PDB file of C-alpha atoms and ligand atoms in Angstrom:
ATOM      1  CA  UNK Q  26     -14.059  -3.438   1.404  1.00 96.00           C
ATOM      2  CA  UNK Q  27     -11.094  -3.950   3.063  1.00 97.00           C
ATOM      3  CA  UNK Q  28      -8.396  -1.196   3.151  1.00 97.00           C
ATOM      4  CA  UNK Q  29      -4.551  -2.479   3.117  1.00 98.00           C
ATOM      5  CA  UNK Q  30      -2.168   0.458   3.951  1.00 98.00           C
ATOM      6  CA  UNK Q  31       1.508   0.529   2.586  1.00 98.00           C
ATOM      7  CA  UNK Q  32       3.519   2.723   4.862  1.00 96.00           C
ATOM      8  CA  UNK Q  33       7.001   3.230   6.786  1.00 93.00           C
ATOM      9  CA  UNK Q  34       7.977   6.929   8.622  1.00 89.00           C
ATOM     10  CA  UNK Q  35      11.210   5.955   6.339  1.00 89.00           C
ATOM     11  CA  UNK Q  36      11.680   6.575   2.497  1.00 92.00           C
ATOM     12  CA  UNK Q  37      12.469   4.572  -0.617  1.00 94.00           C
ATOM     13  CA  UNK Q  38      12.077   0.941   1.522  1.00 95.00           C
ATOM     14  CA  UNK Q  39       9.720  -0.365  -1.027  1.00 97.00           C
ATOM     15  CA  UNK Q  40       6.629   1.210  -0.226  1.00 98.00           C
ATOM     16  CA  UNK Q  41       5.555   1.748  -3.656  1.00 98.00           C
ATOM     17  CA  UNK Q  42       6.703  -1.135  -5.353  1.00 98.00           C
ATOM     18  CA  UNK Q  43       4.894  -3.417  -2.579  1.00 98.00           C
ATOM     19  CA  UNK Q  44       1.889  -1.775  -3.254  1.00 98.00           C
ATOM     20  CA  UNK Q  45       1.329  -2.034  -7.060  1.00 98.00           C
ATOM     21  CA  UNK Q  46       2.670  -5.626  -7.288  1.00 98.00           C
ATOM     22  CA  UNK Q  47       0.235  -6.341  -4.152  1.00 98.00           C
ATOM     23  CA  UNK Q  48      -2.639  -4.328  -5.464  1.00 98.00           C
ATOM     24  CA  UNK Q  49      -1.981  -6.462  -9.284  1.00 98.00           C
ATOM     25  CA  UNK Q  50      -1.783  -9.456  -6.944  1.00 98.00           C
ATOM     26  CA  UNK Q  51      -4.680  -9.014  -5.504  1.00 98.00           C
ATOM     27  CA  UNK Q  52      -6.823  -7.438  -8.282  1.00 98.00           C
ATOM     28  CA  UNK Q  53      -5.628 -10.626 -10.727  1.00 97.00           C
ATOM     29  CA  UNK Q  54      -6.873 -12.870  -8.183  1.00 94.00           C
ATOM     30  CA  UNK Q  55     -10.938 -11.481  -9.293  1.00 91.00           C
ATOM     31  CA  UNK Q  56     -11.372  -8.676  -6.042  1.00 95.00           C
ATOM     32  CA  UNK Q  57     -11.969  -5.660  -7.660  1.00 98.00           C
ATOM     33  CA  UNK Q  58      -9.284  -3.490  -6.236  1.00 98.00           C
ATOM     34  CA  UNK Q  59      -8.252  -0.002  -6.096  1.00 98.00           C
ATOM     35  CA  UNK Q  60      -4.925   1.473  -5.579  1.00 98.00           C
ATOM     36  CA  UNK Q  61      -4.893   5.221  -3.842  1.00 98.00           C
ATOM     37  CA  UNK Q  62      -1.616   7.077  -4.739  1.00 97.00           C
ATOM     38  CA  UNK Q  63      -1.336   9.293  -1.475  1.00 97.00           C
ATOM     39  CA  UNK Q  64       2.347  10.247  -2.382  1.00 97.00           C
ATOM     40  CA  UNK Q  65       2.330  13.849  -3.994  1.00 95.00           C
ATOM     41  CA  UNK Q  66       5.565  12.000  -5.902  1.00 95.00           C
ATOM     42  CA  UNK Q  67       3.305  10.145  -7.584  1.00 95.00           C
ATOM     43  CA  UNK Q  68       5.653   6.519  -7.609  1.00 97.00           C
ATOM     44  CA  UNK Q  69       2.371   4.345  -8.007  1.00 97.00           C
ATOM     45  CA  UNK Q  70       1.159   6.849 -10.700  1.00 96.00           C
ATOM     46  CA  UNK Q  71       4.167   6.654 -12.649  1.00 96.00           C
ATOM     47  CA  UNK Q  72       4.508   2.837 -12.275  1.00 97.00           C
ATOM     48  CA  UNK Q  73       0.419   2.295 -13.621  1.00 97.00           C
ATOM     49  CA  UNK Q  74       1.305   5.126 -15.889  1.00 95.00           C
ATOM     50  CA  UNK Q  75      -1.985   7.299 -14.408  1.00 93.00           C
ATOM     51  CA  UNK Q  76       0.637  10.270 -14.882  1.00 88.00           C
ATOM     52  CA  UNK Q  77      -0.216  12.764 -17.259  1.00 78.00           C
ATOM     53  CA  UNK Q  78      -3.885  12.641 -16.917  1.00 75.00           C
ATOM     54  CA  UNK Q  79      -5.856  16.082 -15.341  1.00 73.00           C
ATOM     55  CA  UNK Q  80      -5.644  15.165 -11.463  1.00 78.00           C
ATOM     56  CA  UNK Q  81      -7.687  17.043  -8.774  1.00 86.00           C
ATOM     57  CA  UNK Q  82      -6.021  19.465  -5.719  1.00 92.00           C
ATOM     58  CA  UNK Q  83      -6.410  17.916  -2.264  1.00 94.00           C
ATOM     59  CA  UNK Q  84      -7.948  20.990  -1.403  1.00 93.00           C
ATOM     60  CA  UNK Q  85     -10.506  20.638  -3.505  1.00 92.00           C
ATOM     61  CA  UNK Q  86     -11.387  16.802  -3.041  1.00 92.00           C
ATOM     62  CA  UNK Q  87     -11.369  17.556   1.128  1.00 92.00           C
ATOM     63  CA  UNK Q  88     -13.627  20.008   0.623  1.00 91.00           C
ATOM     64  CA  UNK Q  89     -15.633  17.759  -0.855  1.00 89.00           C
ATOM     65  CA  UNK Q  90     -15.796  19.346  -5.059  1.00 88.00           C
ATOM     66  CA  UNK Q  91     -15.458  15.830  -6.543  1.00 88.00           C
ATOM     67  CA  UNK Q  92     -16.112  11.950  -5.088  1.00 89.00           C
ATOM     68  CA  UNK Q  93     -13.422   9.704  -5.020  1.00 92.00           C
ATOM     69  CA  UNK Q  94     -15.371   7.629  -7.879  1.00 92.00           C
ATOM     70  CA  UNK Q  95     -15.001   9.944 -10.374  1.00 91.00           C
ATOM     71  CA  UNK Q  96     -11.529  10.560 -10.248  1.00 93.00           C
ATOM     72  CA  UNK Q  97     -10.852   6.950 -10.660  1.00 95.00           C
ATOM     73  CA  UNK Q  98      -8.453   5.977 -13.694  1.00 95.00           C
ATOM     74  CA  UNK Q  99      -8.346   2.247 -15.541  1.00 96.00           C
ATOM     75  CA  UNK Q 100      -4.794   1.024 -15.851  1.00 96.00           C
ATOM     76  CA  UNK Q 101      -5.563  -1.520 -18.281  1.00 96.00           C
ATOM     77  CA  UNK Q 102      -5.051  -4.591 -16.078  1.00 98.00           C
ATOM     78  CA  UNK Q 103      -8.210  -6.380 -15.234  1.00 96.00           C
ATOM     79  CA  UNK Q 104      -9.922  -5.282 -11.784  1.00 97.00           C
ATOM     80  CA  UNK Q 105      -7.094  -2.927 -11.159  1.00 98.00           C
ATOM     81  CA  UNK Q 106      -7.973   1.230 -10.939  1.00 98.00           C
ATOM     82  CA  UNK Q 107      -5.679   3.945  -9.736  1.00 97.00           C
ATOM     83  CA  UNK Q 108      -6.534   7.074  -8.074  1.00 96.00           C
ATOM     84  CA  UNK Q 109      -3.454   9.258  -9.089  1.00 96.00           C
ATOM     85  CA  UNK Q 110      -1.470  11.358  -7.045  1.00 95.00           C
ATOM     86  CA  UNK Q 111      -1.311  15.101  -7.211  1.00 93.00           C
ATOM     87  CA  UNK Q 112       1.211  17.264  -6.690  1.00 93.00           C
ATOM     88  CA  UNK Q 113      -0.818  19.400  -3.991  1.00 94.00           C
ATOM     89  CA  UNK Q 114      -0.674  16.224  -1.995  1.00 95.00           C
ATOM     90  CA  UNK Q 115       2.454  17.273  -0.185  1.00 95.00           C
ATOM     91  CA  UNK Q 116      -0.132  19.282   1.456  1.00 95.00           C
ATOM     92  CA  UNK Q 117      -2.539  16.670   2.524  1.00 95.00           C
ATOM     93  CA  UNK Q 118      -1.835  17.299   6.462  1.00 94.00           C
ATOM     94  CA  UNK Q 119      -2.309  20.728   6.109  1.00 94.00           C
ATOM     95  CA  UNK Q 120      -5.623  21.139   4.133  1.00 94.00           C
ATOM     96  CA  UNK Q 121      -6.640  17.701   6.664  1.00 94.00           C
ATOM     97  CA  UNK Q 122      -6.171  19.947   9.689  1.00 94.00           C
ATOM     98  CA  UNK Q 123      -8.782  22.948   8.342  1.00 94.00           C
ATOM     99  CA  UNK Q 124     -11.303  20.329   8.359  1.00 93.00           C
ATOM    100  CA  UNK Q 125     -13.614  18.982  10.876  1.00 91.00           C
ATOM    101  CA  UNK Q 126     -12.907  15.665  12.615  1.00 93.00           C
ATOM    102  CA  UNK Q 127      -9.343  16.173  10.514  1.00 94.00           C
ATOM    103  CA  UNK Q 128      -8.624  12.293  11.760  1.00 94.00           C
ATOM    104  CA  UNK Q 129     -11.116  10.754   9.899  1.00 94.00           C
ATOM    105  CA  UNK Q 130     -11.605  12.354   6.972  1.00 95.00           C
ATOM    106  CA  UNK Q 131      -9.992   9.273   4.865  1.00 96.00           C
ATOM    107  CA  UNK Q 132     -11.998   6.804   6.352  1.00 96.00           C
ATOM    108  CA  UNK Q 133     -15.169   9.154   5.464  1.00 95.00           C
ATOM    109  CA  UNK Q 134     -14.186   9.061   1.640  1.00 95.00           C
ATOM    110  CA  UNK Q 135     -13.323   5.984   1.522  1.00 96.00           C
ATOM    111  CA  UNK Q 136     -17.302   5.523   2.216  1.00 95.00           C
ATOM    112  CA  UNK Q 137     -17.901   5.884  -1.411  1.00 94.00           C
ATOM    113  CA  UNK Q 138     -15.396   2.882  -2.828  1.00 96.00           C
ATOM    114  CA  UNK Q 139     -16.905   0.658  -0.722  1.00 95.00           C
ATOM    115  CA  UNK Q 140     -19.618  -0.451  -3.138  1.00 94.00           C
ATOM    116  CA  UNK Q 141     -17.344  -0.376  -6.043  1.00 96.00           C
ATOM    117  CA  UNK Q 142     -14.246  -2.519  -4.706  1.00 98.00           C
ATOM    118  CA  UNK Q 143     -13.647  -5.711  -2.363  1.00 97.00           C
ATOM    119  CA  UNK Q 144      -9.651  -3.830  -1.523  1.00 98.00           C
ATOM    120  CA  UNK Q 145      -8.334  -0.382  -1.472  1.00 98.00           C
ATOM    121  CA  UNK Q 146      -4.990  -0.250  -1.498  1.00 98.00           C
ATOM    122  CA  UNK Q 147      -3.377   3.071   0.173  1.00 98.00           C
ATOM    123  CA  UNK Q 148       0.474   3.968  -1.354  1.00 98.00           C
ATOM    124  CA  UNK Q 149       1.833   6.636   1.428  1.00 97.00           C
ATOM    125  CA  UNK Q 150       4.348   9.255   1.314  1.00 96.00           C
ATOM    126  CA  UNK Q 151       7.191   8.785   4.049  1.00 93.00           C
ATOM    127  CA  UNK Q 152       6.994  10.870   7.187  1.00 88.00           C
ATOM    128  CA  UNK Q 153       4.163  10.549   9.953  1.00 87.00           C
ATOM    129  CA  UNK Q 154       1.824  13.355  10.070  1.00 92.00           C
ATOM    130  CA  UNK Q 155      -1.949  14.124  10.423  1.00 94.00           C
ATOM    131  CA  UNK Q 156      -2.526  11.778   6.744  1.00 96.00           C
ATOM    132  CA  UNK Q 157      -0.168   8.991   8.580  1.00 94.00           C
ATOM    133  CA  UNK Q 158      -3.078   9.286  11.309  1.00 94.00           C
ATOM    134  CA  UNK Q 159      -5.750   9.420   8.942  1.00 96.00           C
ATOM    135  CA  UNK Q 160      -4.582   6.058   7.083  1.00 96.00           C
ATOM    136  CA  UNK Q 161      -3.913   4.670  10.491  1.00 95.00           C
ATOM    137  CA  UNK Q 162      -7.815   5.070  10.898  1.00 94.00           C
ATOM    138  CA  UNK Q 163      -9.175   4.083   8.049  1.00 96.00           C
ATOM    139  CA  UNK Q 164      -6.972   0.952   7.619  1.00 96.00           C
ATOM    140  CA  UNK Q 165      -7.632  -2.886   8.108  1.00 95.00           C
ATOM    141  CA  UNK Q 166      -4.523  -3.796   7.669  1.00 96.00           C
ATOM    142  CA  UNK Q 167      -1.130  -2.348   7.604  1.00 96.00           C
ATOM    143  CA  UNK Q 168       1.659  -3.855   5.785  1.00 97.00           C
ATOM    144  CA  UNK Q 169       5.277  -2.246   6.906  1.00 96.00           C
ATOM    145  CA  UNK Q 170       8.279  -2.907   4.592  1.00 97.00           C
ATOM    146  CA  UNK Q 171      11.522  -2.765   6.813  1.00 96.00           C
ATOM    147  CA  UNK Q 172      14.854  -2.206   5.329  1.00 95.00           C
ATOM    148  CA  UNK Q 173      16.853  -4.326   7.965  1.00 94.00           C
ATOM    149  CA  UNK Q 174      18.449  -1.595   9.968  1.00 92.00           C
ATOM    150  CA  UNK Q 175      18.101  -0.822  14.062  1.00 87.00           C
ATOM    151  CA  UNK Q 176      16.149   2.736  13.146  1.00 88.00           C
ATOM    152  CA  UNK Q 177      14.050   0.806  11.589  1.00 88.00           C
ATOM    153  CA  UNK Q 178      12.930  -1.938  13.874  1.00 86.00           C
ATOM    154  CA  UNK Q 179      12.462   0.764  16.443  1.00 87.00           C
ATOM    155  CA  UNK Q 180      10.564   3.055  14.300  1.00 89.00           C
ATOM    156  CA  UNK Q 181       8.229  -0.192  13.915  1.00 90.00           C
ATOM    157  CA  UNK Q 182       7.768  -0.685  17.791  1.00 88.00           C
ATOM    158  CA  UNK Q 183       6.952   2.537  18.277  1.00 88.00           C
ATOM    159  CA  UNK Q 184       4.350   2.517  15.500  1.00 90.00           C
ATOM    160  CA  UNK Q 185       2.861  -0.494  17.083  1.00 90.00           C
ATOM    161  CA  UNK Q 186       2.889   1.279  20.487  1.00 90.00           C
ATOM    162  CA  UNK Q 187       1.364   4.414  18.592  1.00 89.00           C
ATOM    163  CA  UNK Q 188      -1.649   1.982  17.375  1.00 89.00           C
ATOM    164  CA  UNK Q 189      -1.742   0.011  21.071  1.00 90.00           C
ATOM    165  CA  UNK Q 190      -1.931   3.622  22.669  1.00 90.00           C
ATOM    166  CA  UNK Q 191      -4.911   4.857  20.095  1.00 89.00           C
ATOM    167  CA  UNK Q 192      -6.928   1.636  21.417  1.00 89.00           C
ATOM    168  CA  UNK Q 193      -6.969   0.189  17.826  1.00 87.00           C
ATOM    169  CA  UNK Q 194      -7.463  -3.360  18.749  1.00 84.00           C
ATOM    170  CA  UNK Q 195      -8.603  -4.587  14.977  1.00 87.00           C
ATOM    171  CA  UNK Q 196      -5.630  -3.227  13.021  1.00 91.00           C
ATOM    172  CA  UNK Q 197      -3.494  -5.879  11.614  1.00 92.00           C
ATOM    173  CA  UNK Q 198       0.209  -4.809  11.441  1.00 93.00           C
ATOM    174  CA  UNK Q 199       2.410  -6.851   9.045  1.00 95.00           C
ATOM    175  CA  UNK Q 200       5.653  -6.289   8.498  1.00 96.00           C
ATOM    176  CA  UNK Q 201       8.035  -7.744   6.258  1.00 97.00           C
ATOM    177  CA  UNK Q 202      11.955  -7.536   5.631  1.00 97.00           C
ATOM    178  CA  UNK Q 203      12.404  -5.391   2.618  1.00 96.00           C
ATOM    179  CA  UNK Q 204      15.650  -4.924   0.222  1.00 96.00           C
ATOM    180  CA  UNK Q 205      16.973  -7.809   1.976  1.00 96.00           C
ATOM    181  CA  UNK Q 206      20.786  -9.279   1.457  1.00 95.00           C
ATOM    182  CA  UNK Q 207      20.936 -11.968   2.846  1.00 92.00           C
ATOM    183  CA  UNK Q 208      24.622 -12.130   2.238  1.00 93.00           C
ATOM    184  CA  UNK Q 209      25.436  -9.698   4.842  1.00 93.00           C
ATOM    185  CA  UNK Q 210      26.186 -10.680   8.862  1.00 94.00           C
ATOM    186  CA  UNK Q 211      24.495  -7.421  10.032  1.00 93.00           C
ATOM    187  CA  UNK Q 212      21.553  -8.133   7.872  1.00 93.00           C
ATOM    188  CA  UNK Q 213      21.098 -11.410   9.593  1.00 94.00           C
ATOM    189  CA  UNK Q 214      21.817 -10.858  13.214  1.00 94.00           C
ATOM    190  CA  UNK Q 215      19.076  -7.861  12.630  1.00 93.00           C
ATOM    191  CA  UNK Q 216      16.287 -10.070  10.981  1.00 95.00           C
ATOM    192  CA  UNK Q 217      17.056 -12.110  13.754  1.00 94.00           C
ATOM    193  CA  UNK Q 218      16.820 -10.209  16.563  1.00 92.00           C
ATOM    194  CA  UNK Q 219      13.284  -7.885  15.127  1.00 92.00           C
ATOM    195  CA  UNK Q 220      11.700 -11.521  14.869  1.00 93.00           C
ATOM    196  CA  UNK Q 221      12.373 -12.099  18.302  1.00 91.00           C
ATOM    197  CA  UNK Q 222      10.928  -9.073  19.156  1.00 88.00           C
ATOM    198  CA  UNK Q 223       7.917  -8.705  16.662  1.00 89.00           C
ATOM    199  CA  UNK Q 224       6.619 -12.324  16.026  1.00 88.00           C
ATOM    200  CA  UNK Q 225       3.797 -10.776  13.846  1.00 88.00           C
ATOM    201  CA  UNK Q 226       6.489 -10.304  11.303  1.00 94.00           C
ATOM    202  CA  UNK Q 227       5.673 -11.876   7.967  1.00 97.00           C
ATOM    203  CA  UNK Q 228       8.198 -14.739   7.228  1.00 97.00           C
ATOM    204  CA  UNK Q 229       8.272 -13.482   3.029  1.00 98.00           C
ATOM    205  CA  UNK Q 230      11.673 -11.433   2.831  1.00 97.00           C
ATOM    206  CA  UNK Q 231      11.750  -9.381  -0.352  1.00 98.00           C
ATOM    207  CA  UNK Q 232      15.497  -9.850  -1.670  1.00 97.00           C
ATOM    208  CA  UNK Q 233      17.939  -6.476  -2.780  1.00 97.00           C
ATOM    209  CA  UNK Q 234      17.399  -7.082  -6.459  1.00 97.00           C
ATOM    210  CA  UNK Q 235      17.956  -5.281  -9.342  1.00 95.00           C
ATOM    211  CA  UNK Q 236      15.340  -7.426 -11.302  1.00 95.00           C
ATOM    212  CA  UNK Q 237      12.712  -5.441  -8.985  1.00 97.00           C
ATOM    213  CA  UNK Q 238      14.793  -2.217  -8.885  1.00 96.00           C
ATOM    214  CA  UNK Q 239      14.042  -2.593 -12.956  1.00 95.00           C
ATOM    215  CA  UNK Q 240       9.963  -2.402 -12.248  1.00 94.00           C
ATOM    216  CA  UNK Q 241      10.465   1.341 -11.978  1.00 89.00           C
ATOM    217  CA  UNK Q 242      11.553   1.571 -15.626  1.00 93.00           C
ATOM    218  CA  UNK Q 243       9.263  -1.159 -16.930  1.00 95.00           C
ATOM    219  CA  UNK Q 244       6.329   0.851 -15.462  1.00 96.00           C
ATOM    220  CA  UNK Q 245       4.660  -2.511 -14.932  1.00 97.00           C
ATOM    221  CA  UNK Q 246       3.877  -4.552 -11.960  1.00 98.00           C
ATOM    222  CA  UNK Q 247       6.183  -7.588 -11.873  1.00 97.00           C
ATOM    223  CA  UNK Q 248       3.406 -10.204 -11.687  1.00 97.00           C
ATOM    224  CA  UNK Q 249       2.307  -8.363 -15.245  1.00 97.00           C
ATOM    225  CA  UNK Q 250       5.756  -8.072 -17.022  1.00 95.00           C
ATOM    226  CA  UNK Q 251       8.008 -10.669 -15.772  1.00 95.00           C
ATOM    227  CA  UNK Q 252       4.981 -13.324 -14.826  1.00 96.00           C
ATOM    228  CA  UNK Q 253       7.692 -16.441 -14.956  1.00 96.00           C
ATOM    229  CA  UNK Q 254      10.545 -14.498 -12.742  1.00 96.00           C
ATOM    230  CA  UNK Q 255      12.160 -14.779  -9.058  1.00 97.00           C
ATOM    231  CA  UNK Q 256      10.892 -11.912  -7.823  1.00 97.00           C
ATOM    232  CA  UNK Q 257       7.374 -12.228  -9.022  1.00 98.00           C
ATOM    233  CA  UNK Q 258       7.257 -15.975  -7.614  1.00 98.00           C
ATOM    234  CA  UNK Q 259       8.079 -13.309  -4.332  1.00 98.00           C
ATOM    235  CA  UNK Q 260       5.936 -11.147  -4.648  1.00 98.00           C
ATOM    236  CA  UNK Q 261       3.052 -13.646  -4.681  1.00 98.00           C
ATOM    237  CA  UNK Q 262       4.368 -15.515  -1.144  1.00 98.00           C
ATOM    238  CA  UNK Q 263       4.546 -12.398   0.422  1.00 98.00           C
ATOM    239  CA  UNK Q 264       0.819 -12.106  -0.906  1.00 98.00           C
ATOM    240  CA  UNK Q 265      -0.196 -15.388  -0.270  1.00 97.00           C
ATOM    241  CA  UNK Q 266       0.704 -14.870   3.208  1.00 97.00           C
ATOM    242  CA  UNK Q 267      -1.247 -11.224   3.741  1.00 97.00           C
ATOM    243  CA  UNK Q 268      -4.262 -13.020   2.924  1.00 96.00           C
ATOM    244  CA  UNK Q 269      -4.028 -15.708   4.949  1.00 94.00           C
ATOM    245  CA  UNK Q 270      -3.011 -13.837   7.922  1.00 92.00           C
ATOM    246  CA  UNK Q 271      -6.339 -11.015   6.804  1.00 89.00           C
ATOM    247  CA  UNK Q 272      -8.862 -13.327   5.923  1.00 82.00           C
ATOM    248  CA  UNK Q 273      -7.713 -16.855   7.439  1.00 68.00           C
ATOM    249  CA  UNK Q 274      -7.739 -17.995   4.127  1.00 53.00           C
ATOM    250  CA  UNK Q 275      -5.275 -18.313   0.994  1.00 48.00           C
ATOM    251  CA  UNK Q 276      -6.074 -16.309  -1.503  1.00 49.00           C
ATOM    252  CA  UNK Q 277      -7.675 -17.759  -4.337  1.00 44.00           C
ATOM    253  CA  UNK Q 278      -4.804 -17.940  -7.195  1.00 41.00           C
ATOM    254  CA  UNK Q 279      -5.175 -16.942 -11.122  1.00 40.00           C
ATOM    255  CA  UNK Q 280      -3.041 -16.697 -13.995  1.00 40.00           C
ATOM    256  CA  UNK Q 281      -1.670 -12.965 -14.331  1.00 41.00           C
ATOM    257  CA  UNK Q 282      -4.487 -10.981 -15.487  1.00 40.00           C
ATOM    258  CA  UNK Q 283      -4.894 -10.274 -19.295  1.00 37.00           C
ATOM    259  CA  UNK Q 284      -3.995  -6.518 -19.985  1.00 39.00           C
ATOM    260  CA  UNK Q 285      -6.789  -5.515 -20.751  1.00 35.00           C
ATOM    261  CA  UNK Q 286      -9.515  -2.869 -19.339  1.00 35.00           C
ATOM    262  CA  UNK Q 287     -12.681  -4.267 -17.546  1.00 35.00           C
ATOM    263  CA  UNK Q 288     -15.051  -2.448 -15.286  1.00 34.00           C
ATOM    264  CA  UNK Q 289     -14.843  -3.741 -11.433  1.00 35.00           C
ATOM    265  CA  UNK Q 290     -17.411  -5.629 -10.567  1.00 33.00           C
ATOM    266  CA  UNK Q 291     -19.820  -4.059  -8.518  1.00 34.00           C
ATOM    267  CA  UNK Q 292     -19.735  -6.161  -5.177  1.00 33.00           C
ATOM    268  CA  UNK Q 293     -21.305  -5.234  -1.454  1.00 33.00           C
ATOM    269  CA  UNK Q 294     -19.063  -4.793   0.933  1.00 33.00           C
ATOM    270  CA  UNK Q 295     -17.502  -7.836   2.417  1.00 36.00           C
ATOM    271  CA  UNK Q 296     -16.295  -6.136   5.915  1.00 37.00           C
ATOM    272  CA  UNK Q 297     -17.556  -3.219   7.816  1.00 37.00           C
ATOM    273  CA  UNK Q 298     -15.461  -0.941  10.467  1.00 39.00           C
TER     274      UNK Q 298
HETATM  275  P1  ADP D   6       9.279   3.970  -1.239  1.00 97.66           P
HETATM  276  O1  ADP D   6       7.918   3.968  -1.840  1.00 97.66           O
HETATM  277  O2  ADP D   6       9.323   3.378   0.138  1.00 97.66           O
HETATM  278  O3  ADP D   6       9.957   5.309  -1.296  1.00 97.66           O
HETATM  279  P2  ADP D   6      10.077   2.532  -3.646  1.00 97.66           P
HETATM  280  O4  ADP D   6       9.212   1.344  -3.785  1.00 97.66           O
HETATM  281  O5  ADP D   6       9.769   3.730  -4.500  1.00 97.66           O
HETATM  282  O6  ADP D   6      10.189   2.964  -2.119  1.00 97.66           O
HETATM  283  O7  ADP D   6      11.568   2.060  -3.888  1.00 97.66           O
HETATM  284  C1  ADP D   6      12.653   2.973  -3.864  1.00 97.66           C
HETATM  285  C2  ADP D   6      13.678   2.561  -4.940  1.00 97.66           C
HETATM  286  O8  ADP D   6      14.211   1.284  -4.640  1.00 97.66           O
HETATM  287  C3  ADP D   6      13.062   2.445  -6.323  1.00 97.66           C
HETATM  288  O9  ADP D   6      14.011   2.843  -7.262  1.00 97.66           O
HETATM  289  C4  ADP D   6      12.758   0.966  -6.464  1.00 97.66           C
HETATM  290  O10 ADP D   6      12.794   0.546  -7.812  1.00 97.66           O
HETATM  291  C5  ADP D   6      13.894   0.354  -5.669  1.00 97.66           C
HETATM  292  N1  ADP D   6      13.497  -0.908  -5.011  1.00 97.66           N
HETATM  293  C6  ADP D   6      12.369  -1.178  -4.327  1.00 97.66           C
HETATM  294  N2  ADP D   6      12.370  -2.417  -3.835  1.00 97.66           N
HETATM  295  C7  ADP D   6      13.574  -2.972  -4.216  1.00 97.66           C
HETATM  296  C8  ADP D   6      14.205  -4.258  -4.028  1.00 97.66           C
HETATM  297  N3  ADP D   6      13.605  -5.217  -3.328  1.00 97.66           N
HETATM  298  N4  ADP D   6      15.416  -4.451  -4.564  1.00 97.66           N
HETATM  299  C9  ADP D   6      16.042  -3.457  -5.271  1.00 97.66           C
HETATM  300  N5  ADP D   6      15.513  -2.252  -5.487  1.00 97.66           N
HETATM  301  C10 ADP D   6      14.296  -1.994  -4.968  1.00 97.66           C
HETATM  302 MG1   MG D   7       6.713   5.539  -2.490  1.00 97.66          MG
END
C-alpha cells in the first residue's frame, strides 16, 4: 500500500480538493483506494458526503477502541472509501503526544489498511504539528499544492530541509502550482523562479477556476461530475504525472468509475516501508 499525503503548513491552497479528485483518480483507475480525512473540518467528508454518519473521537481510535477498518465508509464510487473526519481531530497532536512512540503512531494504524487497499490517501489540516510529523512518517509520497506566493516557496524549502534533516531518503516530495493565474506578472516571475529552485516540481499547474471552486457545492469529485470538463482533463495530468514520477509508470487509465458501491478488492501489499 502506498500512502500519498496531501499537505501545505498554509490553508485553503487546494489541499482538499487535490485529494478527492486524486484519490477518485486513482481509485477509478482499479487500485482500491482509501481516502483518510485528517482535517477535524471535515472538507473531504463533506465533499464524499461521509458527513452525518456516527464518527469515532481521536482519543478513542489512539487508544486503540476501534481499527481503522471498521470505521471505513463507502462513498458510492467504485474502489473509493472514506474514513471521515471528526470534530475531536483538532486535537490529534495532543492526544498523539500522551502516547508512546507519539511519531509513529499513523504509520502503526495504517498497518491494518494495508491488506485492504493498494493507496491511502491522507487529507491534512493546515499547520505543522506532532500529526504533520506523524504523516511525514508514514508517507510515500507527499504531494504539496503551492499557491504561487514567496511564503510559500519558502515554507516548501524548509519542509524539504525538515525531511533532508529527519534522514528520510525514500520520501517523494511533489509539488505542484495550485490556484494558478496565469494572467498575472507576479504569478509568473514566481513559478519561474520556485522551478529554478525546486526542479522536483511537478510541471501540471492547477488553474484559479471557478469550475473547480464549484466542486465544493457539487459534493462530487470532478472526474465524477464534470467527466468531459477543463479542469477534470487537469486533474488527470496532474495524476498522470504522480504516478509516473511514484511508480515509473503511467497509470493505467479507465473511464470515470460507475457510481456505484463495490467492495475493494482485497490485494497484498504492493510496497513495504
Ligand atoms: P485546503 O484544503 O488547502 O484548505 P480547499 O481544497 O478546501 O483547500 O480549497 C479552499 C477553497 O478554494 C475551496 O472553496 C475550494 O473550492 C477552492 N478551490 C480549491 N482549488 C481551487 C482552484 N484551483 N480554483 C478555484 N478555487 C479553488
Ligand atoms: Mg482542506
Amino acid at each position: 500500500m502506498k500512502i500519498i499525503a496531501v499537505t501545505n503548513i498554509k490553508g485553503g491552497v487546494g489541499k482538499t480538493t487535490t485529494a478527492v479528485n486524486l484519490a477518485y483518480l486513482s481509485a477509478a483507475g482499479a487500485a482500491p483506494t482509501l481516502l483518510w480525512d485528517l482535517d477535524s473540518q471535515g472538507g473531504a467528508t463533506y465533499a464524499l458526503r461521509g458527513d452525518g454518519q456516527k464518527h469515532i473521537s481521536v482519543k478513542k481510535l489512539l487508544a486503540g477502541k476501534r481499527e481503522l477498518p471498521e470505521l471505513i465508509l463507502a462513498t458510492g464510487y467504485a474502489g473509493l472509501d472514506l474514513l471521515p473526519a471528526d470534530f475531536s481531530y483538532r486535537n490529534f497532536a495532543v492526544h498523539l503526544a500522551e502516547r508512546r512512540h507519539p511519531t509513529e503512531r499513523l504509520l502503526k494504524m495504517s498497518r491494518s489498511l494495508r491488506e485492504i487497499y493498494a493507496r491511502l490517501f491522507l487529507d491534512c489540516p493546515s499547520g505543522i504539528s506532532l500529526l504533520s510529523e506523524n504523516v511525514l512518517r508514514a508517507a510515500d509520497l507527499v504531494i504539496v499544492p503551492l499557491v504561487p506566493t514567496p511564503l510559500a516557496v519558502r515554507m516548501l524549502i524548509e519542509l524539504r530541509d525538515f525531511v533532508i534533516g529527519e534522514g528520510w531518503t525514500d520520501l517523494k516530495l511533489l509539488p505542484f502550482f495550485s490556484m494558478v493565474d496565469r494572467r498575472r506578472a507576479l504569478h509568473q516571475e514566481l513559478i519561474a523562479s520556485a522551478r529554478a529552485q525546486f526542479p522536483a516540481m511537478l510541471a501540471t499547474e492547477v488553474p484559479y477556476w471557478s469550475e473547480i471552486e464549484r466542486m465544493s457545492v457539487r459534493r462530487a469529485p470532478l472526474p465524477a461530475c464534470a467527466p468531459k470538463s477543463e479542469a477534470t482533463r487537469i486533474y488527470r495530468e496532474l495524476w498522470a504525472e504522480i504516478c509516473e514520477r511514484m511508480d515509473g509508470v503511467s497509470p493505467v487509465t479507465t473511464e470515470p468509475a460507475p457510481q456505484r458501491f463495490s467492495m475493494p478488492v482485497t490485494e497484498q501489499r504492493s510496497t513495504a516501508r
